[in-house]
PDB file of C-alpha atoms and ligand atoms in Angstrom:
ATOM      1  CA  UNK E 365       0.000   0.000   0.000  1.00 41.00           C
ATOM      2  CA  UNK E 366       1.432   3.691  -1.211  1.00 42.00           C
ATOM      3  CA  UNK E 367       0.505   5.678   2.252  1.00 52.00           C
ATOM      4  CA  UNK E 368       1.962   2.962   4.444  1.00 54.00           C
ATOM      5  CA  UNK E 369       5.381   4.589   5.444  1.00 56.00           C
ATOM      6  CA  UNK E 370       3.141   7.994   5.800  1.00 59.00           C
ATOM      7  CA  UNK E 371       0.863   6.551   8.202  1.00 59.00           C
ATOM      8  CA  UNK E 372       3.668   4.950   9.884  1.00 59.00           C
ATOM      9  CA  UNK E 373       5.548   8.084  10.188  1.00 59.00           C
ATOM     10  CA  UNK E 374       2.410   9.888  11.337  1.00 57.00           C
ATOM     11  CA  UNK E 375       2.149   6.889  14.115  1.00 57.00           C
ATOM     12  CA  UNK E 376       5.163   8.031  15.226  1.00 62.00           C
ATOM     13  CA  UNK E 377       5.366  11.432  15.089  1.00 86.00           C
ATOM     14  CA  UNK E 378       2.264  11.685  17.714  1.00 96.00           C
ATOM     15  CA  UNK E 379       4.187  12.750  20.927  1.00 97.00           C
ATOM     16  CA  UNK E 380       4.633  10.256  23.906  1.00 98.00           C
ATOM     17  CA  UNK E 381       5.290  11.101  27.585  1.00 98.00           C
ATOM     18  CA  UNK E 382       6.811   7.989  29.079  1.00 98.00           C
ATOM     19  CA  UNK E 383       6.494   7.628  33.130  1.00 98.00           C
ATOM     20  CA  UNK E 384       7.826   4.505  34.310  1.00 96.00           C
ATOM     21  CA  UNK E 385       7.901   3.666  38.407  1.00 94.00           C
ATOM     22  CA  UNK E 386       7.270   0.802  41.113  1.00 91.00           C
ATOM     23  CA  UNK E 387       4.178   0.422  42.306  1.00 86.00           C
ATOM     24  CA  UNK E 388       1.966   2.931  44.686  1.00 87.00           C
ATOM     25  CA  UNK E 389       4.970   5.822  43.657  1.00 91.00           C
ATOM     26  CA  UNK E 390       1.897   8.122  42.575  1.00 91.00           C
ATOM     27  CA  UNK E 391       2.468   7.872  38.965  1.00 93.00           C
ATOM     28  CA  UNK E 392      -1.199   6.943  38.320  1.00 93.00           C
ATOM     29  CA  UNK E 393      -2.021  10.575  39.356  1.00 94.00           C
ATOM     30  CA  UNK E 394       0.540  12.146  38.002  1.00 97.00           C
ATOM     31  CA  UNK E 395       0.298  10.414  34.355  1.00 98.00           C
ATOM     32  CA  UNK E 396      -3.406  11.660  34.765  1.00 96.00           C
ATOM     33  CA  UNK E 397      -2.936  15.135  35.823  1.00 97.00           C
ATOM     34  CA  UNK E 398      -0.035  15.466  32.954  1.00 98.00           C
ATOM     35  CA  UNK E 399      -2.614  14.372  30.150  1.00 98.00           C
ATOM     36  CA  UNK E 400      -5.330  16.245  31.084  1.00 97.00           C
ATOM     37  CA  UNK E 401      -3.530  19.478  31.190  1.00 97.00           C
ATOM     38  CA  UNK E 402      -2.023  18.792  27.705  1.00 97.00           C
ATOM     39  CA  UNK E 403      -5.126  17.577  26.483  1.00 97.00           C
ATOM     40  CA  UNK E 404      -3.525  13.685  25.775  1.00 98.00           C
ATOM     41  CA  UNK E 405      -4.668  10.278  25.862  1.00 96.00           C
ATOM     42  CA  UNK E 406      -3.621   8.156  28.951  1.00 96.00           C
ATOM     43  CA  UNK E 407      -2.297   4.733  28.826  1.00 96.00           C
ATOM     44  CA  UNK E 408      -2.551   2.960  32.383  1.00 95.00           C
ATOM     45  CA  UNK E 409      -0.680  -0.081  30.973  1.00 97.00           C
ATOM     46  CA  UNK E 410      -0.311  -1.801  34.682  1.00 95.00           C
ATOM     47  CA  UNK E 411      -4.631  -1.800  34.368  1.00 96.00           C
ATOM     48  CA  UNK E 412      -3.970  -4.114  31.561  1.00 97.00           C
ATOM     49  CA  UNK E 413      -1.846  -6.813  33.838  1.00 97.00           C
ATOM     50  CA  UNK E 414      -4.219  -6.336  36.196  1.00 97.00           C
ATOM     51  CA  UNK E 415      -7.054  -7.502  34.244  1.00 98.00           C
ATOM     52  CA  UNK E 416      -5.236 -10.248  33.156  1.00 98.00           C
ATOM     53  CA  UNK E 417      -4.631 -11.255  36.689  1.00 98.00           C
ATOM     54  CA  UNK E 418      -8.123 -11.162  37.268  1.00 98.00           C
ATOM     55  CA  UNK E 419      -9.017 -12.977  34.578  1.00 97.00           C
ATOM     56  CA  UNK E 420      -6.823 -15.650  35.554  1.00 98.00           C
ATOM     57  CA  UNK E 421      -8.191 -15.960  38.851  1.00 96.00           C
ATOM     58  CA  UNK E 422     -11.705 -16.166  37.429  1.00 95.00           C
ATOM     59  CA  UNK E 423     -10.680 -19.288  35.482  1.00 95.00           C
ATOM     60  CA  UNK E 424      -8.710 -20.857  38.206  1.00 96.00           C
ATOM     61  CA  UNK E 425      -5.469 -20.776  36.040  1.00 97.00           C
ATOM     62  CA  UNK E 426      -1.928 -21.334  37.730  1.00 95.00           C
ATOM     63  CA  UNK E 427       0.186 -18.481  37.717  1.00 94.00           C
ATOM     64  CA  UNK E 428       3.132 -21.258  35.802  1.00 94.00           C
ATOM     65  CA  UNK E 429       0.488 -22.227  32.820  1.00 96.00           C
ATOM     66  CA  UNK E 430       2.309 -19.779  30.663  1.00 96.00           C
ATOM     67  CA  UNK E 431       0.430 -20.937  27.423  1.00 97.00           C
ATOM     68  CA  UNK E 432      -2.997 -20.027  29.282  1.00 98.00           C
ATOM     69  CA  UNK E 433      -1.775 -16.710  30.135  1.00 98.00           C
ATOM     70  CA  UNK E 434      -0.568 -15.893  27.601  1.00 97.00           C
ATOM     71  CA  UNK E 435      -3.517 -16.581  25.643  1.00 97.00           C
ATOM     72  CA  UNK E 436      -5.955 -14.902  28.259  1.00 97.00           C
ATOM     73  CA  UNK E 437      -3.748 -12.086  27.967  1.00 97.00           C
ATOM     74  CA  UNK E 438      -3.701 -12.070  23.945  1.00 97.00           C
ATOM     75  CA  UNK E 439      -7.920 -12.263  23.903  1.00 96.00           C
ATOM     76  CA  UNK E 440      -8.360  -9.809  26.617  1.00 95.00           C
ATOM     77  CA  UNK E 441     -11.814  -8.573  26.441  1.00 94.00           C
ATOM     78  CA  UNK E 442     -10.708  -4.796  27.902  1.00 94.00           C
ATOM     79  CA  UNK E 443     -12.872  -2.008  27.487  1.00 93.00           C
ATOM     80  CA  UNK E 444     -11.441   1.635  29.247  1.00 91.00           C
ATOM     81  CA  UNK E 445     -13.894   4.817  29.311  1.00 89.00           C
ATOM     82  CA  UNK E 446     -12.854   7.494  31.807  1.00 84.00           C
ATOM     83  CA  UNK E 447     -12.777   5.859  34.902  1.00 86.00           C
ATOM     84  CA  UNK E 448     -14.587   2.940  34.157  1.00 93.00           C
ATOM     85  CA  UNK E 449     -12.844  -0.589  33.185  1.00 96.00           C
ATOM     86  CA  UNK E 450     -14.426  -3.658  31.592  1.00 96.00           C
ATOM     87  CA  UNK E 451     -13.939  -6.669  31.780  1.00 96.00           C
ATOM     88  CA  UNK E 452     -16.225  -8.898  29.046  1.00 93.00           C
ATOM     89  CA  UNK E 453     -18.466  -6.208  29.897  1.00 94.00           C
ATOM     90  CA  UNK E 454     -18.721  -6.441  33.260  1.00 96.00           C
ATOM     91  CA  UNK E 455     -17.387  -3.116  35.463  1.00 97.00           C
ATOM     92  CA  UNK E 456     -14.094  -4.164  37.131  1.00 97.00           C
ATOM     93  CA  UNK E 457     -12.673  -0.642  38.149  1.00 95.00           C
ATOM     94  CA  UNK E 458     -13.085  -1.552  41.811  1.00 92.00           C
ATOM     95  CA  UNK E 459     -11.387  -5.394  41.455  1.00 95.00           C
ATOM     96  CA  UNK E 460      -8.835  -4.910  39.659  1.00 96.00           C
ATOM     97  CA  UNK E 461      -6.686  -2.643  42.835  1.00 89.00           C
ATOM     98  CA  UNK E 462      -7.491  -5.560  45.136  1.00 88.00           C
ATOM     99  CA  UNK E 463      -4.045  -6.851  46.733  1.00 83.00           C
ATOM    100  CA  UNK E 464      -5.127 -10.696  45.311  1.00 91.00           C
ATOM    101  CA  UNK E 465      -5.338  -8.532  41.663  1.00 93.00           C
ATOM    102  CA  UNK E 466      -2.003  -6.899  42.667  1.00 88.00           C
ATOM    103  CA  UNK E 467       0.081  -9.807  43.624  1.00 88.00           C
ATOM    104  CA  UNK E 468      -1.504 -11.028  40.527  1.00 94.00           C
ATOM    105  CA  UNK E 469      -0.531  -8.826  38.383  1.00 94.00           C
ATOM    106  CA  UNK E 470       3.343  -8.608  39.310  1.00 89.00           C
ATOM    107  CA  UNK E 471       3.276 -12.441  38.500  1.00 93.00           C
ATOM    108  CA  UNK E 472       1.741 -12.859  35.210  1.00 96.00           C
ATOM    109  CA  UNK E 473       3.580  -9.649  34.420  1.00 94.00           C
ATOM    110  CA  UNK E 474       6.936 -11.714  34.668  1.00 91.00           C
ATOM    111  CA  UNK E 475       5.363 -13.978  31.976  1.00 95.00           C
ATOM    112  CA  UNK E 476       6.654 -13.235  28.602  1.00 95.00           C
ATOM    113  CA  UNK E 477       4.165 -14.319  26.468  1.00 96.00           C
ATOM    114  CA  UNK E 478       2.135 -12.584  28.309  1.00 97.00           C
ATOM    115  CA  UNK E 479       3.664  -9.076  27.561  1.00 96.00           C
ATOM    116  CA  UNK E 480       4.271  -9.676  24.503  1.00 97.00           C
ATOM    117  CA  UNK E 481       0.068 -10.384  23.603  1.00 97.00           C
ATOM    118  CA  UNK E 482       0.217  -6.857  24.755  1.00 98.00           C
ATOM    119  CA  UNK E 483       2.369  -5.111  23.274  1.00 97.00           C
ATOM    120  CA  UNK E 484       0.145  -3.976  19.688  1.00 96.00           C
ATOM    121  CA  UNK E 485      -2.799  -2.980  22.513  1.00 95.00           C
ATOM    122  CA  UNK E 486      -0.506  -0.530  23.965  1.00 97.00           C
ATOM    123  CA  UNK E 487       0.992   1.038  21.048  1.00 97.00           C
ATOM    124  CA  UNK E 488      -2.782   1.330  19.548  1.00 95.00           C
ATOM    125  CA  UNK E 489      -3.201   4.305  22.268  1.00 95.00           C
ATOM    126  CA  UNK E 490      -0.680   6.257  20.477  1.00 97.00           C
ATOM    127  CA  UNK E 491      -2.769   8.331  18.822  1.00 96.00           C
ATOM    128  CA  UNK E 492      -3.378  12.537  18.071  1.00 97.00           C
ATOM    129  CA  UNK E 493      -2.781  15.117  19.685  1.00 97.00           C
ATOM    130  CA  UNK E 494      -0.301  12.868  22.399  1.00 98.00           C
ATOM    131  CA  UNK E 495      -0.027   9.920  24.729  1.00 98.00           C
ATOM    132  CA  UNK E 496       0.873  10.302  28.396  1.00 98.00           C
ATOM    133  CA  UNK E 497       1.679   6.462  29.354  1.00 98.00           C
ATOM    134  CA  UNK E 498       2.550   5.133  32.209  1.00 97.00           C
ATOM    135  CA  UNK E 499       3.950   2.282  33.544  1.00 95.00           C
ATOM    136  CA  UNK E 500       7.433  -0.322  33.769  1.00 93.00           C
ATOM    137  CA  UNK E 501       8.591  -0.375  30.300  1.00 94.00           C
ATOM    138  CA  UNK E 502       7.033   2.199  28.527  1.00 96.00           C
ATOM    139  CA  UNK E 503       9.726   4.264  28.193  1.00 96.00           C
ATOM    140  CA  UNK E 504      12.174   1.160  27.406  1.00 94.00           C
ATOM    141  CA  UNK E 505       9.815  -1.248  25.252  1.00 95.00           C
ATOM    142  CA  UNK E 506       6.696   0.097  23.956  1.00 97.00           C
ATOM    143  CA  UNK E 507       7.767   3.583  22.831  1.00 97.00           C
ATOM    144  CA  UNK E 508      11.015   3.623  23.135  1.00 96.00           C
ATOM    145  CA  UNK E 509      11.347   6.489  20.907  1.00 96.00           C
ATOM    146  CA  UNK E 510       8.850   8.804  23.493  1.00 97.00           C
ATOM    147  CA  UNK E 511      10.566  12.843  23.647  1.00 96.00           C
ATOM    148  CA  UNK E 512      10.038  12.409  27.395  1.00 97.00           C
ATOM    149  CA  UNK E 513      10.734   9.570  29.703  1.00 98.00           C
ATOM    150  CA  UNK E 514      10.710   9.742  33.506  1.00 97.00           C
ATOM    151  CA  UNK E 515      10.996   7.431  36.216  1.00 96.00           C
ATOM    152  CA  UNK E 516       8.998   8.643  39.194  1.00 97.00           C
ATOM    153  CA  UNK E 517       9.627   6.748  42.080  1.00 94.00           C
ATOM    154  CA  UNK E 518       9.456   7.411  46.147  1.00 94.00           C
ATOM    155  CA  UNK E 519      11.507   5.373  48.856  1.00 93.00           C
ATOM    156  CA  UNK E 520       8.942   2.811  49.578  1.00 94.00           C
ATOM    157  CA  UNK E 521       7.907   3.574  53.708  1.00 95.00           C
ATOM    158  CA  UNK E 522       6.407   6.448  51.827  1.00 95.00           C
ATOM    159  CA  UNK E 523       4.380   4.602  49.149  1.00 95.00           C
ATOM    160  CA  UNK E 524       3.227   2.328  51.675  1.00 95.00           C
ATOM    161  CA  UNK E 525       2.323   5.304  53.814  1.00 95.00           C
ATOM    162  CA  UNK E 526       0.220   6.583  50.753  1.00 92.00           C
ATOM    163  CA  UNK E 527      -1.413   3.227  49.799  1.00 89.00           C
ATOM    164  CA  UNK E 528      -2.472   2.927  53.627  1.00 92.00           C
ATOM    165  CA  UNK E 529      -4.316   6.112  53.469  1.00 91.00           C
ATOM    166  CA  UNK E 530      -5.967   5.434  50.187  1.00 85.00           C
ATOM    167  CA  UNK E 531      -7.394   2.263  51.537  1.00 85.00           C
ATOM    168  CA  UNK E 532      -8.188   3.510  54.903  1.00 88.00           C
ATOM    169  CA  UNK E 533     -10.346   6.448  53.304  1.00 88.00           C
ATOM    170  CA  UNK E 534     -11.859   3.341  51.720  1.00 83.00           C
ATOM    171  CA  UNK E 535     -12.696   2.144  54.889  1.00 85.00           C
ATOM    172  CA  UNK E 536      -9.644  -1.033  54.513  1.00 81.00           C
ATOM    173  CA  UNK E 537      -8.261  -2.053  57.572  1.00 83.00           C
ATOM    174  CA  UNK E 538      -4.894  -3.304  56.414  1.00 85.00           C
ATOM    175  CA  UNK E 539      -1.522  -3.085  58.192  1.00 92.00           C
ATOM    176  CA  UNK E 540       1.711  -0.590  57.613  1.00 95.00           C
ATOM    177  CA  UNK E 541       3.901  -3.058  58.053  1.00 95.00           C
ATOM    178  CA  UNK E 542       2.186  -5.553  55.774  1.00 93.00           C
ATOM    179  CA  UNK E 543       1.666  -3.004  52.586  1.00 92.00           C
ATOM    180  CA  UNK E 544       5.600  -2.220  53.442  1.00 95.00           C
ATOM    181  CA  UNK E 545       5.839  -5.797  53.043  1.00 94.00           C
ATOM    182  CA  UNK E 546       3.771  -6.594  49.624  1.00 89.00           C
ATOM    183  CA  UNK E 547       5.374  -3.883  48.004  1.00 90.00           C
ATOM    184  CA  UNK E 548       8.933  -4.765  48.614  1.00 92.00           C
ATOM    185  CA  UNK E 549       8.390  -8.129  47.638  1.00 90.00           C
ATOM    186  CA  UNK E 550       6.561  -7.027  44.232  1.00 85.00           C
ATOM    187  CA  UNK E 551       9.549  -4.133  43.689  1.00 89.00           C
ATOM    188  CA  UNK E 552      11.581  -7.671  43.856  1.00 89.00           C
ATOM    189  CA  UNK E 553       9.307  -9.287  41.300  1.00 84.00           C
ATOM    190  CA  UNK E 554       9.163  -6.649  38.767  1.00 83.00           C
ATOM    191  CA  UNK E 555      12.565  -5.227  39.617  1.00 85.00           C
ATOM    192  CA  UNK E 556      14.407  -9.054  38.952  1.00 84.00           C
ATOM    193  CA  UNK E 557      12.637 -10.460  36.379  1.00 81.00           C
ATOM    194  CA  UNK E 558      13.996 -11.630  33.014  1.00 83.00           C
ATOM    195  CA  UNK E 559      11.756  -9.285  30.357  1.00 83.00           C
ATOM    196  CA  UNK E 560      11.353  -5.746  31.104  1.00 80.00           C
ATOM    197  CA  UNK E 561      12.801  -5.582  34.671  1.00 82.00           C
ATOM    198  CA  UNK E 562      12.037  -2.507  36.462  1.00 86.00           C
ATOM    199  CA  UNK E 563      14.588   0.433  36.257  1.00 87.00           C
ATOM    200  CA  UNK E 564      15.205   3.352  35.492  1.00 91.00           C
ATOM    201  CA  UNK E 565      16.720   4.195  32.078  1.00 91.00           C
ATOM    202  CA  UNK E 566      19.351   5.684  30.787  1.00 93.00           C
ATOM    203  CA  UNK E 567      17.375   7.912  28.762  1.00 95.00           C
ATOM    204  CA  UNK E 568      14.913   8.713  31.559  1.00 96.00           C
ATOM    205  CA  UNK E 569      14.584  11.443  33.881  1.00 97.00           C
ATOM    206  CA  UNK E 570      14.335  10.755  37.244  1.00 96.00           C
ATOM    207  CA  UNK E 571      11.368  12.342  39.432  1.00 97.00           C
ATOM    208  CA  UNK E 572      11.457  11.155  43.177  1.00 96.00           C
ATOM    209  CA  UNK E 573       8.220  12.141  44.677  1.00 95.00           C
ATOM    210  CA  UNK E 574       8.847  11.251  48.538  1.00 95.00           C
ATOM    211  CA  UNK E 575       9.351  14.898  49.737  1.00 95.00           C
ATOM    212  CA  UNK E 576       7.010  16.853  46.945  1.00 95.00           C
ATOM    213  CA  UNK E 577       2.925  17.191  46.387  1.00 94.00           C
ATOM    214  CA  UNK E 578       1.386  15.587  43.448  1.00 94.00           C
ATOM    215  CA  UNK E 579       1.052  19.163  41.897  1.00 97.00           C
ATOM    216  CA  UNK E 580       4.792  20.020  42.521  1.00 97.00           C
ATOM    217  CA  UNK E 581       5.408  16.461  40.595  1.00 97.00           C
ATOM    218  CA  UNK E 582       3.034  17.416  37.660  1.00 98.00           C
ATOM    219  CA  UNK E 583       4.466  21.334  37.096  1.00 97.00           C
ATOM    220  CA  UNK E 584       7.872  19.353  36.822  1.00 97.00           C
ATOM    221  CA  UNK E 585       6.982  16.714  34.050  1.00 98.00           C
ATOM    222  CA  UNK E 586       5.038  20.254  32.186  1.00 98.00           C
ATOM    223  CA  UNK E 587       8.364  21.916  32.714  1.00 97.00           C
ATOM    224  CA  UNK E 588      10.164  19.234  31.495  1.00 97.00           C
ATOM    225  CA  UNK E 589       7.989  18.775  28.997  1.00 97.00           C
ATOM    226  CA  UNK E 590       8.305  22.212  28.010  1.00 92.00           C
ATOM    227  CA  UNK E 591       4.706  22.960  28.450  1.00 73.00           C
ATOM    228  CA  UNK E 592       3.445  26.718  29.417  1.00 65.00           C
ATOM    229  CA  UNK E 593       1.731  26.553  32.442  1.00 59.00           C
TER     230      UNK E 593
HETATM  231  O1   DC J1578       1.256   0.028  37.916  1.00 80.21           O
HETATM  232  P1   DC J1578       0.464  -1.094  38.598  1.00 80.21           P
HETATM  233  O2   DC J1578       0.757  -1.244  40.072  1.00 80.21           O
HETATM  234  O3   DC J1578      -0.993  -1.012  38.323  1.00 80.21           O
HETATM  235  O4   DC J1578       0.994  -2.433  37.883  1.00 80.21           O
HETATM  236  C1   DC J1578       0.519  -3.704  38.248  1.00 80.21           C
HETATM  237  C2   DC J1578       1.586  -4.758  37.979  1.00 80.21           C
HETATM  238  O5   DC J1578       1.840  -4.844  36.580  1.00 80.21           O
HETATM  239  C3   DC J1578       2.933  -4.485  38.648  1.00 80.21           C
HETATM  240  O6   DC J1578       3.351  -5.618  39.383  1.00 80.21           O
HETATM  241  C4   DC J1578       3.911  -4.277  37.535  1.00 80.21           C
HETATM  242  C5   DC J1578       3.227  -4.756  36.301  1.00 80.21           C
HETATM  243  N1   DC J1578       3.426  -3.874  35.160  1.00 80.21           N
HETATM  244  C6   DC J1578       4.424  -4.193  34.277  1.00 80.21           C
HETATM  245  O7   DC J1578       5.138  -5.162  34.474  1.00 80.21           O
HETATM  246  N2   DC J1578       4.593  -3.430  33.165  1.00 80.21           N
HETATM  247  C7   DC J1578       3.837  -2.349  32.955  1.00 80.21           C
HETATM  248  N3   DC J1578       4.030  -1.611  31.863  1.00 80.21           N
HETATM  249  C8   DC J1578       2.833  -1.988  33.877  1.00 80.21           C
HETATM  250  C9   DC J1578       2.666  -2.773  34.984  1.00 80.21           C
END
């Protein structure tokens, strides 16, 4: 086809803003805040593992059956509209940010095949007038060529700290110490696994949240971005 290479480099030239970071570091809100004041799509890629997990669960599968996952993950039935996530239809927002869907996640995350059924569903967001995405390879594997990468991270007492709060404001009763401990142990997953391990880049900017505001962290990224504000 004659306009292929045109829409190709059209693909491409739609702007990305890559954020990359462990879990609970606030990049979520940030990624969100950043697209809305630019006016750009948002990519929460880790919703996408997530789902899978669940999935999974649904159908009993072992986290080791990598053929199943992988072919859960490649038939995904995901539907995202504002705040609300699908699942097959069904409204899943609320299930998917369990700590069974979160575990979950970091495991069949470590599953190659897995990643790789996702990879053309992430790229597919990339589209006009820009893509804030966010994630653990999204600066390094999916658009590797994004203008702006930045790994936003926070030591993690203080994203434990934050995930507490969130869930006790949801009326969740769980411990410090335990969150401390689920989210050093799924930094180890994601951090030490063979396919996309989580770290920051070369190319990437580091943002470390722990002593600023979610605003302060979203005027840097604009800055950085070279937005007017
Ligand atoms: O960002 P999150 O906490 O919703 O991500 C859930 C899990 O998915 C987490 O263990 C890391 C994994 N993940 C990943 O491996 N690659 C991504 N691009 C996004 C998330």
């Amino acid at each position: 086809m004659s306009d292929g290479p045109q829409a190709a480099a059209a693909i491409t030239a739609v702007p990305v803003i890559a954020i990359d970071g462990p879990s609970a570091s606030g990049k979520g809100t940030v990624a969100q805040a950043v697209a809305q004041a630019l006016g750009f799509h948002y990519l929460d890629s880790g919703a996408l593992y997530r789902l899978v997990a669940l999935a999974a669960m649904r159908r009993g599968l072992d986290w080791s059956d990598e053929t199943a996952l992988a072919a859960l993950a490649a038939g995904l039935e995901a539907q995202f509209e504002g705040e609300n996530i699908r699942l097959a239809g069904e409204e899943v927002a609320e299930a998917i940010r369990s700590e069974a869907c979160s575990a979950g996640a970091s495991r069949v995350a470590a599953v190659p095949g897995v990643r790789l059924a996702l990879v053309t569903r992430q790229r597919d967001y990339r589209q006009a007038p820009g893509l804030v995405a966010d994630g653990r390879d999204m600066g390094s594997v999916i658009f590797p060529d994004a203008g702006l990468k930045i790994f936003l991270t926070a030591t993690a007492e203080e994203r434990a700290r934050r995930r507490h709060n969130q869930l006790k404001q949801k009326g969740n009763t769980a411990k410090l110490d335990d969150l401390l401990q689920d989210l050093r142990e799924r930094d180890a997953r994601d951090s030490a696994r063979s396919v996309a391990p989580l770290k920051q880049g070369p190319d990437a900017r580091l943002l470390d949240t722990t002593c600023i505001s979610a605003a302060q962290a979203v005027a840097q990224v604009l800055d950085w971005y070279g937005a007017p504000r």
